[in-house]
mmCIF file of C-alpha atoms in Angstrom:
data_model
loop_
_atom_site.group_PDB
_atom_site.id
_atom_site.type_symbol
_atom_site.label_atom_id
_atom_site.label_comp_id
_atom_site.label_asym_id
_atom_site.label_seq_id
_atom_site.Cartn_x
_atom_site.Cartn_y
_atom_site.Cartn_z
ATOM 1 C CA UNK A 1 131.607 -135.354 -13.566
ATOM 2 C CA UNK A 2 128.258 -136.526 -14.875
ATOM 3 C CA UNK A 3 126.143 -134.201 -16.991
ATOM 4 C CA UNK A 4 122.400 -134.573 -17.483
ATOM 5 C CA UNK A 5 121.283 -136.235 -20.720
ATOM 6 C CA UNK A 6 118.330 -135.762 -23.063
ATOM 7 C CA UNK A 7 117.328 -138.500 -25.517
ATOM 8 C CA UNK A 8 117.915 -137.077 -28.978
ATOM 9 C CA UNK A 9 119.453 -139.396 -31.541
ATOM 10 C CA UNK A 10 120.249 -143.013 -32.259
ATOM 11 C CA UNK A 11 123.605 -144.722 -32.883
ATOM 12 C CA UNK A 12 122.035 -147.756 -34.570
ATOM 13 C CA UNK A 13 125.144 -148.690 -36.503
ATOM 14 C CA UNK A 14 127.121 -148.847 -33.279
ATOM 15 C CA UNK A 15 124.634 -150.857 -31.360
ATOM 16 C CA UNK A 16 123.816 -153.547 -33.892
ATOM 17 C CA UNK A 17 127.497 -154.490 -34.192
ATOM 18 C CA UNK A 18 128.275 -154.548 -30.476
ATOM 19 C CA UNK A 19 125.398 -156.486 -28.955
ATOM 20 C CA UNK A 20 123.227 -153.527 -28.161
ATOM 21 C CA UNK A 21 120.217 -151.739 -29.552
ATOM 22 C CA UNK A 22 119.903 -148.279 -28.067
ATOM 23 C CA UNK A 23 116.511 -147.013 -27.246
ATOM 24 C CA UNK A 24 118.138 -143.645 -27.494
ATOM 25 C CA UNK A 25 121.425 -142.010 -26.869
ATOM 26 C CA UNK A 26 121.722 -138.587 -25.504
ATOM 27 C CA UNK A 27 122.431 -135.165 -26.824
ATOM 28 C CA UNK A 28 123.683 -133.907 -23.500
ATOM 29 C CA UNK A 29 123.709 -130.457 -21.911
ATOM 30 C CA UNK A 30 127.491 -130.334 -21.997
ATOM 31 C CA UNK A 31 129.257 -128.618 -19.134
ATOM 32 C CA UNK A 32 132.165 -127.100 -20.985
ATOM 33 C CA UNK A 33 133.931 -126.026 -17.780
ATOM 34 C CA UNK A 34 137.056 -127.904 -16.776
ATOM 35 C CA UNK A 35 136.822 -129.338 -13.298
ATOM 36 C CA UNK A 36 138.821 -127.854 -10.451
ATOM 37 C CA UNK A 37 141.383 -130.605 -10.741
ATOM 38 C CA UNK A 38 141.923 -129.769 -14.391
ATOM 39 C CA UNK A 39 140.202 -132.917 -15.618
ATOM 40 C CA UNK A 40 137.922 -132.921 -18.651
ATOM 41 C CA UNK A 41 134.313 -133.776 -17.635
ATOM 42 C CA UNK A 42 132.549 -136.912 -18.797
ATOM 43 C CA UNK A 43 129.009 -137.231 -20.193
ATOM 44 C CA UNK A 44 127.418 -140.655 -19.781
ATOM 45 C CA UNK A 45 125.126 -142.042 -22.468
ATOM 46 C CA UNK A 46 122.092 -144.065 -21.547
ATOM 47 C CA UNK A 47 121.122 -147.081 -23.634
ATOM 48 C CA UNK A 48 119.139 -150.297 -23.469
ATOM 49 C CA UNK A 49 120.741 -153.576 -24.566
ATOM 50 C CA UNK A 50 119.621 -156.812 -26.208
ATOM 51 C CA UNK A 51 121.745 -158.816 -23.766
ATOM 52 C CA UNK A 52 122.301 -158.662 -20.008
ATOM 53 C CA UNK A 53 125.557 -156.767 -19.933
ATOM 54 C CA UNK A 54 126.070 -157.785 -16.342
ATOM 55 C CA UNK A 55 126.033 -161.501 -17.215
ATOM 56 C CA UNK A 56 129.458 -162.579 -18.553
ATOM 57 C CA UNK A 57 127.878 -165.657 -20.158
ATOM 58 C CA UNK A 58 125.751 -163.444 -22.400
ATOM 59 C CA UNK A 59 128.517 -160.906 -23.004
ATOM 60 C CA UNK A 60 130.944 -163.624 -24.121
ATOM 61 C CA UNK A 61 128.214 -165.422 -26.086
ATOM 62 C CA UNK A 62 127.462 -162.334 -28.129
ATOM 63 C CA UNK A 63 131.144 -161.509 -28.729
ATOM 64 C CA UNK A 64 133.205 -163.050 -31.514
ATOM 65 C CA UNK A 65 136.378 -162.858 -29.422
ATOM 66 C CA UNK A 66 137.203 -162.793 -25.719
ATOM 67 C CA UNK A 67 140.858 -162.405 -24.836
ATOM 68 C CA UNK A 68 143.245 -160.997 -22.289
ATOM 69 C CA UNK A 69 145.245 -158.136 -23.718
ATOM 70 C CA UNK A 70 147.942 -155.688 -22.612
ATOM 71 C CA UNK A 71 147.229 -152.123 -23.770
ATOM 72 C CA UNK A 72 150.416 -150.896 -25.442
ATOM 73 C CA UNK A 73 149.188 -147.428 -26.413
ATOM 74 C CA UNK A 74 146.258 -145.265 -27.382
ATOM 75 C CA UNK A 75 146.699 -144.416 -31.076
ATOM 76 C CA UNK A 76 144.062 -141.738 -31.736
ATOM 77 C CA UNK A 77 140.345 -141.118 -32.034
ATOM 78 C CA UNK A 78 137.963 -141.485 -34.987
ATOM 79 C CA UNK A 79 134.720 -139.511 -35.242
ATOM 80 C CA UNK A 80 131.881 -141.317 -36.962
ATOM 81 C CA UNK A 81 128.175 -141.052 -37.766
ATOM 82 C CA UNK A 82 127.796 -137.247 -38.009
ATOM 83 C CA UNK A 83 124.314 -135.993 -37.166
ATOM 84 C CA UNK A 84 123.224 -132.339 -37.499
ATOM 85 C CA UNK A 85 121.125 -131.177 -34.566
ATOM 86 C CA UNK A 86 119.564 -127.845 -33.728
ATOM 87 C CA UNK A 87 120.969 -126.257 -30.570
ATOM 88 C CA UNK A 88 120.505 -122.941 -28.780
ATOM 89 C CA UNK A 89 123.464 -121.694 -30.764
ATOM 90 C CA UNK A 90 122.155 -122.961 -34.110
ATOM 91 C CA UNK A 91 122.860 -126.195 -36.112
ATOM 92 C CA UNK A 92 125.680 -128.333 -34.753
ATOM 93 C CA UNK A 93 127.210 -131.491 -36.167
ATOM 94 C CA UNK A 94 127.472 -134.210 -33.523
ATOM 95 C CA UNK A 95 129.729 -137.232 -33.997
ATOM 96 C CA UNK A 96 130.423 -140.430 -32.103
ATOM 97 C CA UNK A 97 134.012 -140.826 -30.772
ATOM 98 C CA UNK A 98 135.839 -144.149 -31.171
ATOM 99 C CA UNK A 99 139.172 -144.456 -29.401
ATOM 100 C CA UNK A 100 141.882 -146.573 -31.073
ATOM 101 C CA UNK A 101 144.332 -148.771 -29.206
ATOM 102 C CA UNK A 102 147.218 -151.100 -29.910
ATOM 103 C CA UNK A 103 147.097 -154.227 -27.761
ATOM 104 C CA UNK A 104 149.159 -157.365 -27.248
ATOM 105 C CA UNK A 105 147.108 -160.533 -26.864
ATOM 106 C CA UNK A 106 148.299 -162.497 -23.807
ATOM 107 C CA UNK A 107 145.702 -165.264 -23.848
ATOM 108 C CA UNK A 108 142.713 -166.215 -25.964
ATOM 109 C CA UNK A 109 139.535 -167.238 -24.180
ATOM 110 C CA UNK A 110 137.183 -167.310 -27.165
ATOM 111 C CA UNK A 111 138.505 -167.268 -30.705
ATOM 112 C CA UNK A 112 142.159 -167.425 -31.712
ATOM 113 C CA UNK A 113 143.796 -164.058 -32.259
ATOM 114 C CA UNK A 114 147.507 -163.705 -33.050
ATOM 115 C CA UNK A 115 149.830 -163.238 -30.118
ATOM 116 C CA UNK A 116 153.011 -162.315 -31.990
ATOM 117 C CA UNK A 117 151.852 -158.934 -33.349
ATOM 118 C CA UNK A 118 150.367 -155.732 -32.028
ATOM 119 C CA UNK A 119 146.633 -155.741 -32.772
ATOM 120 C CA UNK A 120 144.524 -152.614 -33.288
ATOM 121 C CA UNK A 121 141.179 -152.465 -31.536
ATOM 122 C CA UNK A 122 138.584 -149.703 -31.442
ATOM 123 C CA UNK A 123 136.516 -148.804 -28.362
ATOM 124 C CA UNK A 124 133.291 -146.848 -28.590
ATOM 125 C CA UNK A 125 133.657 -143.703 -26.471
ATOM 126 C CA UNK A 126 136.329 -141.118 -25.876
ATOM 127 C CA UNK A 127 137.100 -137.431 -26.189
ATOM 128 C CA UNK A 128 134.686 -135.562 -28.417
ATOM 129 C CA UNK A 129 135.893 -133.690 -31.472
ATOM 130 C CA UNK A 130 136.071 -130.265 -29.793
ATOM 131 C CA UNK A 131 138.130 -131.803 -26.897
ATOM 132 C CA UNK A 132 135.701 -130.506 -24.275
ATOM 133 C CA UNK A 133 134.090 -133.688 -22.991
ATOM 134 C CA UNK A 134 134.512 -137.425 -22.803
ATOM 135 C CA UNK A 135 131.542 -139.547 -23.915
ATOM 136 C CA UNK A 136 130.982 -143.026 -22.497
ATOM 137 C CA UNK A 137 128.113 -145.369 -21.773
ATOM 138 C CA UNK A 138 127.016 -145.419 -18.162
ATOM 139 C CA UNK A 139 129.178 -147.790 -16.094
ATOM 140 C CA UNK A 140 131.732 -148.031 -18.922
ATOM 141 C CA UNK A 141 135.415 -147.059 -18.911
ATOM 142 C CA UNK A 142 138.219 -146.534 -21.406
ATOM 143 C CA UNK A 143 141.232 -148.852 -21.339
ATOM 144 C CA UNK A 144 144.468 -147.352 -20.068
ATOM 145 C CA UNK A 145 147.982 -147.806 -21.381
ATOM 146 C CA UNK A 146 150.027 -150.399 -19.549
ATOM 147 C CA UNK A 147 147.029 -152.177 -18.016
ATOM 148 C CA UNK A 148 145.732 -155.693 -18.722
ATOM 149 C CA UNK A 149 142.102 -156.372 -19.528
ATOM 150 C CA UNK A 150 139.731 -159.123 -20.492
ATOM 151 C CA UNK A 151 138.315 -157.747 -23.752
ATOM 152 C CA UNK A 152 135.126 -158.923 -25.454
ATOM 153 C CA UNK A 153 135.073 -157.819 -29.075
ATOM 154 C CA UNK A 154 133.044 -158.206 -32.217
ATOM 155 C CA UNK A 155 134.629 -158.627 -35.613
ATOM 156 C CA UNK A 156 133.321 -155.998 -38.043
ATOM 157 C CA UNK A 157 132.585 -156.670 -41.689
ATOM 158 C CA UNK A 158 135.972 -155.197 -42.656
ATOM 159 C CA UNK A 159 137.803 -157.490 -40.231
ATOM 160 C CA UNK A 160 138.498 -154.859 -37.571
ATOM 161 C CA UNK A 161 137.790 -155.465 -33.888
ATOM 162 C CA UNK A 162 135.252 -153.350 -31.993
ATOM 163 C CA UNK A 163 134.997 -153.217 -28.219
ATOM 164 C CA UNK A 164 131.942 -151.411 -26.881
ATOM 165 C CA UNK A 165 129.633 -151.119 -23.930
ATOM 166 C CA UNK A 166 129.885 -151.677 -20.191
ATOM 167 C CA UNK A 167 131.909 -154.743 -19.184
ATOM 168 C CA UNK A 168 133.587 -155.029 -22.602
ATOM 169 C CA UNK A 169 136.993 -154.346 -21.032
ATOM 170 C CA UNK A 170 137.420 -155.711 -17.499
ATOM 171 C CA UNK A 171 140.698 -154.905 -15.832
ATOM 172 C CA UNK A 172 142.684 -157.923 -14.691
ATOM 173 C CA UNK A 173 143.971 -157.238 -11.176
ATOM 174 C CA UNK A 174 147.649 -158.078 -11.487
ATOM 175 C CA UNK A 175 150.867 -156.069 -11.565
ATOM 176 C CA UNK A 176 152.854 -158.995 -12.931
ATOM 177 C CA UNK A 177 152.975 -157.679 -16.493
ATOM 178 C CA UNK A 178 153.714 -154.080 -15.556
ATOM 179 C CA UNK A 179 156.927 -155.185 -13.857
ATOM 180 C CA UNK A 180 158.266 -157.113 -16.807
ATOM 181 C CA UNK A 181 158.908 -156.696 -20.506
ATOM 182 C CA UNK A 182 156.217 -158.658 -22.299
ATOM 183 C CA UNK A 183 158.632 -160.243 -24.816
ATOM 184 C CA UNK A 184 160.651 -162.558 -22.505
ATOM 185 C CA UNK A 185 157.604 -163.943 -20.632
ATOM 186 C CA UNK A 186 156.865 -167.541 -21.582
ATOM 187 C CA UNK A 187 153.396 -168.777 -22.511
ATOM 188 C CA UNK A 188 153.473 -170.979 -19.420
ATOM 189 C CA UNK A 189 154.310 -168.049 -17.119
ATOM 190 C CA UNK A 190 151.517 -165.962 -18.629
ATOM 191 C CA UNK A 191 149.022 -168.812 -18.217
ATOM 192 C CA UNK A 192 150.096 -169.447 -14.622
ATOM 193 C CA UNK A 193 149.804 -165.771 -13.687
ATOM 194 C CA UNK A 194 146.400 -165.294 -15.316
ATOM 195 C CA UNK A 195 145.067 -168.440 -13.700
ATOM 196 C CA UNK A 196 145.528 -166.710 -10.341
ATOM 197 C CA UNK A 197 143.170 -163.850 -11.238
ATOM 198 C CA UNK A 198 139.432 -163.819 -10.583
ATOM 199 C CA UNK A 199 138.695 -161.946 -13.810
ATOM 200 C CA UNK A 200 140.361 -164.519 -16.039
ATOM 201 C CA UNK A 201 138.781 -167.444 -14.247
ATOM 202 C CA UNK A 202 135.311 -165.808 -14.417
ATOM 203 C CA UNK A 203 135.499 -165.292 -18.175
ATOM 204 C CA UNK A 204 136.922 -168.734 -18.827
ATOM 205 C CA UNK A 205 133.930 -170.098 -16.973
ATOM 206 C CA UNK A 206 131.603 -167.749 -18.870
ATOM 207 C CA UNK A 207 132.918 -169.077 -22.201
ATOM 208 C CA UNK A 208 132.385 -172.692 -21.125
ATOM 209 C CA UNK A 209 128.770 -171.803 -20.347
ATOM 210 C CA UNK A 210 128.205 -169.025 -22.859
ATOM 211 C CA UNK A 211 124.719 -168.000 -23.892
ATOM 212 C CA UNK A 212 124.921 -167.427 -27.666
ATOM 213 C CA UNK A 213 122.683 -164.937 -29.428
ATOM 214 C CA UNK A 214 122.055 -165.512 -33.117
ATOM 215 C CA UNK A 215 123.411 -162.719 -35.335
ATOM 216 C CA UNK A 216 125.548 -162.265 -38.434
ATOM 217 C CA UNK A 217 129.193 -162.802 -37.568
ATOM 218 C CA UNK A 218 132.527 -161.993 -39.196
ATOM 219 C CA UNK A 219 136.160 -162.965 -38.746
ATOM 220 C CA UNK A 220 138.985 -160.673 -37.567
ATOM 221 C CA UNK A 221 141.898 -159.854 -39.846
ATOM 222 C CA UNK A 222 144.075 -160.883 -36.910
ATOM 223 C CA UNK A 223 142.808 -164.461 -36.591
ATOM 224 C CA UNK A 224 145.731 -166.848 -36.125
ATOM 225 C CA UNK A 225 146.226 -169.421 -38.893
#
């Protein structure tokens, strides 16, 4: 369920690290009612970007890492960048939700992340701190446990991996990995299965023809030796 949005405050720290500069994010009129199906409503944030988020060549070029990963689990939510805003009910502290995940890297497209360990990543967006509403960029989605995605991530100054914005996690359309334990699958089998998918082929091609934007870059703590 989409709620209307009013431009009110900026998440500059988010945007400069994930290939975007927001012209404004929204302090939404939150519909606190649960939908008839029992689902929590979602408010979509509007933003402008310094790259064409619909062009994989620019998305991969801005990212430090592009990889295929299996989502093992969602491990919690962090709330960052508190901002006090005046509301009809008085001052309210607004925060930005970041959802944490544990992923297993199946294949590296750009960069070289470890494959033999569970890697933590953080995705901008998620359930807000009063548990009433999900916040996401327009046309964005949160990864789901057990699914496989092409992730594009930036390495933060502390070595963590941040995934943010539309098209930063593209689901790979295959049920191959959901039917098997990930441990016994050989590298060759993984490569052969991914090579059949349009998503993997598209991002491999995007990397070969990436459009790189100049910015300060860092290295992940999970870079393979």
